[in-house]
Amino acid sequence: MKRPKRITTHVLQEMKLKGEKISMLTSYDYSMSKIVDQAGIDIILVGDSASNVMAGHETTLPITLDQMIYHASSVVRAIETCLVVVDLPFGTYQGNSKLALASAIRIMKESGAHAVKLEGGKEIKESIDRILSAGIPVMGHLGLTPQSIYKFGTYVVRAREEEEAARLQEDALVLEESGCFGIVLEKIPAHLATQVAESVKIPVIGIGAGGGVDGQVLVIHDLLGITQEFNPRFLRRYNNLYEEIKGSVQNYIRDVKSRDFPNEKEQY
Ligand code: KIV
């Protein structure tokens, strides 16, 4: 399919129907998002993983709504074509659908993003319904949901047991029936993710969920090899920017110290 002028939720739906895989990556700032959009990505996720890779927190819990809006508005200024989805951060939608709507409206109004993503199934249905009633597209997120890390206690693969797998399948149907335009499935067995993707009509995007889903998402710092300590089996690194950036910085330091930089041509 020729890349449309704008990727919309309808375009994503068509891609699923035609069997064309959807590409999604996180991005959190202007310069990176410009490259990612120009490279042809379908969706940029302004993930709350910004809490980890941009701010250095151990979990995604500390990032605030104001910080997510700052990241999202930087991304929106950079893009021309892709769809921008923004995570509602922890504490801005759970257990309070009025607050959920107010948080989603702030993201849409103040950043210019196109959709929001929420973690959870049945238990957040009221919040999802309320946000959708305002005409804001919602993406779900099931499986390993990092905002619940203190409930899980670990980042291991979810839904290996029948009971949790059945619950996840039910939740996917709830999200679809509510009107979500897509679902992210994180770190669950590939066969389960494939079953979910086949049982719903909306696109299912996987991270650590195998190749039987409708698309893939990764954290851009992991794909580029900027993060080093995070090495899950599902991650494919396309670069080693940690070493490349470190090498460039070392070369710069060397040139400054040796008075090689700046040379005659590099001054006025
Ligand atoms: O915040 C994030 O980066 C995410 C992806 C891992 C799906 O939610």
Short mmCIF file of C-alpha atoms and ligand atoms in Angstrom, two decimals:
data_model
loop_
_atom_site.label_atom_id
_atom_site.label_comp_id
_atom_site.label_asym_id
_atom_site.label_seq_id
_atom_site.Cartn_x
_atom_site.Cartn_y
_atom_site.Cartn_z
CA MET A 1 0.00 0.00 0.00
CA LYS A 2 1.31 3.48 -0.95
CA ARG A 3 1.93 5.56 2.17
CA PRO A 4 -1.12 7.79 2.65
CA LYS A 5 -0.69 11.52 3.38
CA ARG A 6 -1.82 10.88 6.97
CA ILE A 7 -2.06 7.65 8.90
CA THR A 8 -5.43 7.61 10.64
CA THR A 9 -7.17 4.96 12.72
CA HIS A 10 -9.17 4.12 9.55
CA VAL A 11 -5.97 3.56 7.59
CA LEU A 12 -4.76 1.18 10.33
CA GLN A 13 -8.04 -0.72 10.13
CA GLU A 14 -7.62 -1.05 6.34
CA MET A 15 -4.07 -2.29 6.84
CA LYS A 16 -5.35 -5.06 9.10
CA LEU A 17 -8.00 -6.00 6.54
CA LYS A 18 -5.39 -6.17 3.78
CA GLY A 19 -2.92 -8.07 5.95
CA GLU A 20 -0.34 -5.28 5.82
CA LYS A 21 1.76 -5.17 9.00
CA ILE A 22 1.72 -2.00 11.09
CA SER A 23 4.99 -0.46 12.32
CA MET A 24 5.02 1.42 15.62
CA LEU A 25 7.89 2.88 17.65
CA THR A 26 8.14 5.03 20.71
CA SER A 27 9.59 8.51 20.39
CA TYR A 28 9.56 11.36 22.86
CA ASP A 29 11.21 14.41 21.33
CA TYR A 30 11.24 16.62 18.22
CA SER A 31 14.53 15.64 16.53
CA MET A 32 14.09 11.88 16.86
CA SER A 33 10.43 12.02 15.84
CA LYS A 34 11.30 13.90 12.66
CA ILE A 35 13.65 11.07 11.64
CA VAL A 36 11.20 8.35 12.63
CA ASP A 37 8.30 9.94 10.75
CA GLN A 38 10.41 10.63 7.63
CA ALA A 39 11.60 7.01 7.73
CA GLY A 40 7.98 5.98 7.20
CA ILE A 41 6.73 4.71 10.56
CA ASP A 42 2.96 4.21 10.83
CA ILE A 43 2.52 5.09 14.52
CA ILE A 44 4.65 6.99 17.04
CA LEU A 45 3.84 6.06 20.60
CA VAL A 46 4.73 8.75 23.10
CA GLY A 47 5.07 6.02 25.69
CA ASP A 48 5.26 6.50 29.42
CA SER A 49 8.51 4.54 28.97
CA ALA A 50 9.82 8.13 28.72
CA SER A 51 9.88 7.79 32.50
CA ASN A 52 12.60 5.12 32.08
CA VAL A 53 14.59 6.09 29.00
CA MET A 54 14.30 9.88 29.12
CA ALA A 55 14.12 10.55 32.86
CA GLY A 56 15.99 7.56 34.32
CA HIS A 57 13.26 6.33 36.66
CA GLU A 58 13.11 2.64 37.49
CA THR A 59 9.41 2.37 36.59
CA THR A 60 6.83 4.22 34.49
CA LEU A 61 4.90 5.33 37.55
CA PRO A 62 6.51 8.71 38.34
CA ILE A 63 5.95 10.45 34.99
CA THR A 64 3.28 13.16 35.18
CA LEU A 65 0.57 14.32 32.80
CA ASP A 66 2.39 17.64 32.30
CA GLN A 67 5.58 15.78 31.36
CA MET A 68 3.71 13.53 28.91
CA ILE A 69 2.15 16.62 27.32
CA TYR A 70 5.60 18.21 26.99
CA HIS A 71 6.95 15.12 25.21
CA ALA A 72 3.84 14.69 23.05
CA SER A 73 3.77 18.31 21.86
CA SER A 74 7.46 18.07 20.87
CA VAL A 75 6.66 14.94 18.84
CA VAL A 76 3.60 16.46 17.17
CA ARG A 77 5.63 19.47 16.00
CA ALA A 78 7.97 17.09 14.15
CA ILE A 79 5.64 14.78 12.28
CA GLU A 80 3.87 15.04 8.95
CA THR A 81 2.33 11.66 8.34
CA CYS A 82 2.28 9.17 11.20
CA LEU A 83 -0.40 8.76 13.87
CA VAL A 84 0.67 9.98 17.32
CA VAL A 85 -0.63 7.98 20.29
CA VAL A 86 0.10 9.16 23.83
CA ASP A 87 0.09 7.09 27.01
CA LEU A 88 -2.15 8.33 29.80
CA PRO A 89 0.26 8.16 32.73
CA PHE A 90 -0.31 6.26 35.97
CA GLY A 91 -2.86 7.90 38.26
CA THR A 92 -4.63 9.93 35.58
CA TYR A 93 -7.42 7.51 34.60
CA GLN A 94 -7.68 4.49 36.89
CA GLY A 95 -10.82 4.33 39.05
CA ASN A 96 -12.12 7.74 38.03
CA SER A 97 -13.66 8.15 34.59
CA LYS A 98 -14.18 11.92 34.99
CA LEU A 99 -10.49 12.35 35.70
CA ALA A 100 -9.70 10.03 32.77
CA LEU A 101 -11.69 12.21 30.38
CA ALA A 102 -10.12 15.41 31.75
CA SER A 103 -6.61 13.88 31.35
CA ALA A 104 -7.29 12.72 27.78
CA ILE A 105 -8.75 16.11 26.83
CA ARG A 106 -5.64 17.87 28.18
CA ILE A 107 -3.40 15.61 26.07
CA MET A 108 -5.42 16.18 22.91
CA LYS A 109 -5.82 19.96 23.39
CA GLU A 110 -2.35 20.81 24.67
CA SER A 111 -0.23 18.48 22.53
CA GLY A 112 -2.21 18.08 19.32
CA ALA A 113 -1.78 14.28 19.45
CA HIS A 114 -4.27 11.99 17.74
CA ALA A 115 -5.12 9.30 20.28
CA VAL A 116 -4.45 8.04 23.80
CA LYS A 117 -3.45 4.64 25.18
CA LEU A 118 -4.57 3.18 28.51
CA GLU A 119 -3.38 0.04 30.30
CA GLY A 120 -5.99 -2.48 31.41
CA GLY A 121 -9.23 -4.26 30.46
CA LYS A 122 -12.66 -4.50 32.12
CA GLU A 123 -11.54 -2.61 35.21
CA ILE A 124 -11.00 0.60 33.22
CA LYS A 125 -13.95 0.21 30.84
CA GLU A 126 -15.83 3.16 32.35
CA SER A 127 -12.84 5.44 31.73
CA ILE A 128 -12.46 4.16 28.16
CA ASP A 129 -16.19 4.67 27.44
CA ARG A 130 -16.09 8.22 28.75
CA ILE A 131 -13.00 9.16 26.73
CA LEU A 132 -14.49 7.62 23.59
CA SER A 133 -17.74 9.52 24.16
CA ALA A 134 -15.74 12.74 23.68
CA GLY A 135 -14.56 11.53 20.27
CA ILE A 136 -11.03 10.73 21.39
CA PRO A 137 -9.59 7.54 19.83
CA VAL A 138 -8.41 5.03 22.43
CA MET A 139 -5.85 2.24 22.17
CA GLY A 140 -5.86 -0.53 24.79
CA HIS A 141 -2.85 -2.28 26.33
CA LEU A 142 -3.02 -5.79 27.81
CA GLY A 143 -0.59 -8.46 29.01
CA LEU A 144 2.39 -7.00 30.81
CA THR A 145 1.15 -3.57 31.82
CA PRO A 146 4.14 -1.79 33.41
CA GLN A 147 1.98 0.65 35.40
CA SER A 148 0.90 -2.40 37.47
CA ILE A 149 4.44 -3.60 38.12
CA TYR A 150 4.01 -3.49 41.90
CA LYS A 151 0.95 -5.75 41.59
CA PHE A 152 2.78 -8.23 39.30
CA GLY A 153 6.06 -7.96 41.24
CA THR A 154 8.07 -8.92 38.14
CA TYR A 155 8.45 -8.21 34.41
CA VAL A 156 8.18 -11.89 33.38
CA VAL A 157 5.93 -13.14 30.55
CA ARG A 158 2.21 -12.77 31.41
CA ALA A 159 -0.78 -15.02 30.74
CA ARG A 160 1.08 -18.32 30.57
CA GLU A 161 -1.60 -19.87 32.80
CA GLU A 162 -5.03 -20.71 31.35
CA GLU A 163 -6.98 -18.50 33.75
CA GLU A 164 -5.00 -15.34 32.98
CA ALA A 165 -4.99 -16.15 29.26
CA ALA A 166 -8.80 -16.49 29.28
CA ARG A 167 -9.13 -13.19 31.15
CA LEU A 168 -6.89 -11.48 28.61
CA GLN A 169 -8.98 -12.81 25.73
CA GLU A 170 -12.15 -11.52 27.40
CA ASP A 171 -10.53 -8.14 28.02
CA ALA A 172 -9.53 -7.87 24.35
CA LEU A 173 -13.18 -8.38 23.37
CA VAL A 174 -14.28 -5.78 25.92
CA LEU A 175 -11.82 -3.27 24.44
CA GLU A 176 -13.02 -4.01 20.92
CA GLU A 177 -16.72 -3.78 21.88
CA SER A 178 -16.07 -0.50 23.70
CA GLY A 179 -14.75 0.99 20.47
CA CYS A 180 -10.97 1.02 20.94
CA PHE A 181 -9.21 1.36 17.56
CA GLY A 182 -6.38 -1.00 18.50
CA ILE A 183 -4.72 -3.00 21.26
CA VAL A 184 -1.10 -3.37 22.33
CA LEU A 185 -0.24 -6.83 23.68
CA GLU A 186 2.95 -6.89 25.73
CA LYS A 187 5.05 -9.93 26.62
CA ILE A 188 2.59 -12.79 26.31
CA PRO A 189 2.94 -16.19 24.59
CA ALA A 190 2.91 -15.88 20.79
CA HIS A 191 0.11 -18.43 20.31
CA LEU A 192 -2.18 -16.46 22.66
CA ALA A 193 -1.39 -13.16 20.92
CA THR A 194 -2.17 -14.74 17.54
CA GLN A 195 -5.51 -16.03 18.86
CA VAL A 196 -6.40 -12.55 20.13
CA ALA A 197 -5.43 -10.89 16.83
CA GLU A 198 -7.61 -13.40 14.98
CA SER A 199 -10.56 -12.97 17.35
CA VAL A 200 -10.87 -9.18 17.07
CA LYS A 201 -11.39 -6.98 14.01
CA ILE A 202 -9.23 -4.10 15.31
CA PRO A 203 -5.43 -4.05 14.84
CA VAL A 204 -3.36 -5.79 17.51
CA ILE A 205 0.21 -4.55 17.94
CA GLY A 206 2.67 -6.75 19.79
CA ILE A 207 5.81 -6.25 21.83
CA GLY A 208 7.23 -9.59 22.85
CA ALA A 209 4.05 -11.20 21.53
CA GLY A 210 5.34 -12.99 18.42
CA GLY A 211 4.72 -12.48 14.70
CA GLY A 212 1.07 -13.55 14.47
CA VAL A 213 -0.27 -10.10 15.38
CA ASP A 214 -1.02 -7.16 13.08
CA GLY A 215 2.04 -5.08 13.87
CA GLN A 216 5.03 -4.55 16.14
CA VAL A 217 6.16 -1.87 18.57
CA LEU A 218 9.54 -1.34 20.24
CA VAL A 219 11.07 1.34 22.43
CA ILE A 220 13.35 3.33 20.11
CA HIS A 221 16.23 3.52 22.59
CA ASP A 222 16.27 -0.29 22.71
CA LEU A 223 16.11 -0.70 18.90
CA LEU A 224 18.98 1.78 18.43
CA GLY A 225 21.13 0.21 21.14
CA ILE A 226 21.21 3.33 23.31
CA THR A 227 20.01 1.33 26.31
CA GLN A 228 22.41 -1.46 27.17
CA GLU A 229 21.18 -3.13 30.29
CA PHE A 230 17.75 -4.12 28.89
CA ASN A 231 18.07 -7.39 26.95
CA PRO A 232 14.76 -9.27 26.68
CA ARG A 233 14.54 -12.11 24.17
CA PHE A 234 12.04 -10.20 22.01
CA LEU A 235 14.34 -7.26 21.38
CA ARG A 236 16.12 -6.93 18.03
CA ARG A 237 18.80 -4.21 18.11
CA TYR A 238 19.41 -2.45 14.81
CA ASN A 239 22.39 -0.41 15.97
CA ASN A 240 24.82 0.11 18.81
CA LEU A 241 24.38 3.84 19.28
CA TYR A 242 25.65 3.65 22.84
CA GLU A 243 29.13 2.80 21.54
CA GLU A 244 28.83 5.11 18.50
CA ILE A 245 27.81 8.13 20.57
CA LYS A 246 30.39 7.37 23.24
CA GLY A 247 33.09 7.09 20.54
CA SER A 248 32.06 10.40 18.98
CA VAL A 249 32.11 12.15 22.35
CA GLN A 250 35.54 10.66 23.12
CA ASN A 251 36.85 11.88 19.73
CA TYR A 252 35.50 15.37 20.44
CA ILE A 253 37.14 15.45 23.88
CA ARG A 254 40.41 14.30 22.31
CA ASP A 255 40.25 17.04 19.64
CA VAL A 256 39.43 19.77 22.17
CA LYS A 257 42.22 18.72 24.53
CA SER A 258 44.77 18.45 21.71
CA ARG A 259 43.71 21.86 20.31
CA ASP A 260 42.83 20.16 16.98
CA PHE A 261 39.27 21.53 17.27
CA PRO A 262 38.44 24.13 16.11
CA ASN A 263 40.84 24.42 13.15
CA GLU A 264 41.34 27.45 10.88
CA LYS A 265 38.31 26.59 8.71
CA GLU A 266 36.08 26.16 11.75
CA GLN A 267 36.31 29.72 12.98
CA TYR A 268 35.40 33.28 11.85
O1 KIV B 1 5.43 3.08 27.17
C1 KIV B 1 5.75 2.30 26.25
O2 KIV B 1 6.83 2.41 25.67
C2 KIV B 1 4.81 1.25 25.88
C3 KIV B 1 5.29 0.23 24.89
C4 KIV B 1 6.25 -0.68 25.52
C5 KIV B 1 4.18 -0.49 24.26
O3 KIV B 1 3.73 1.22 26.37
#
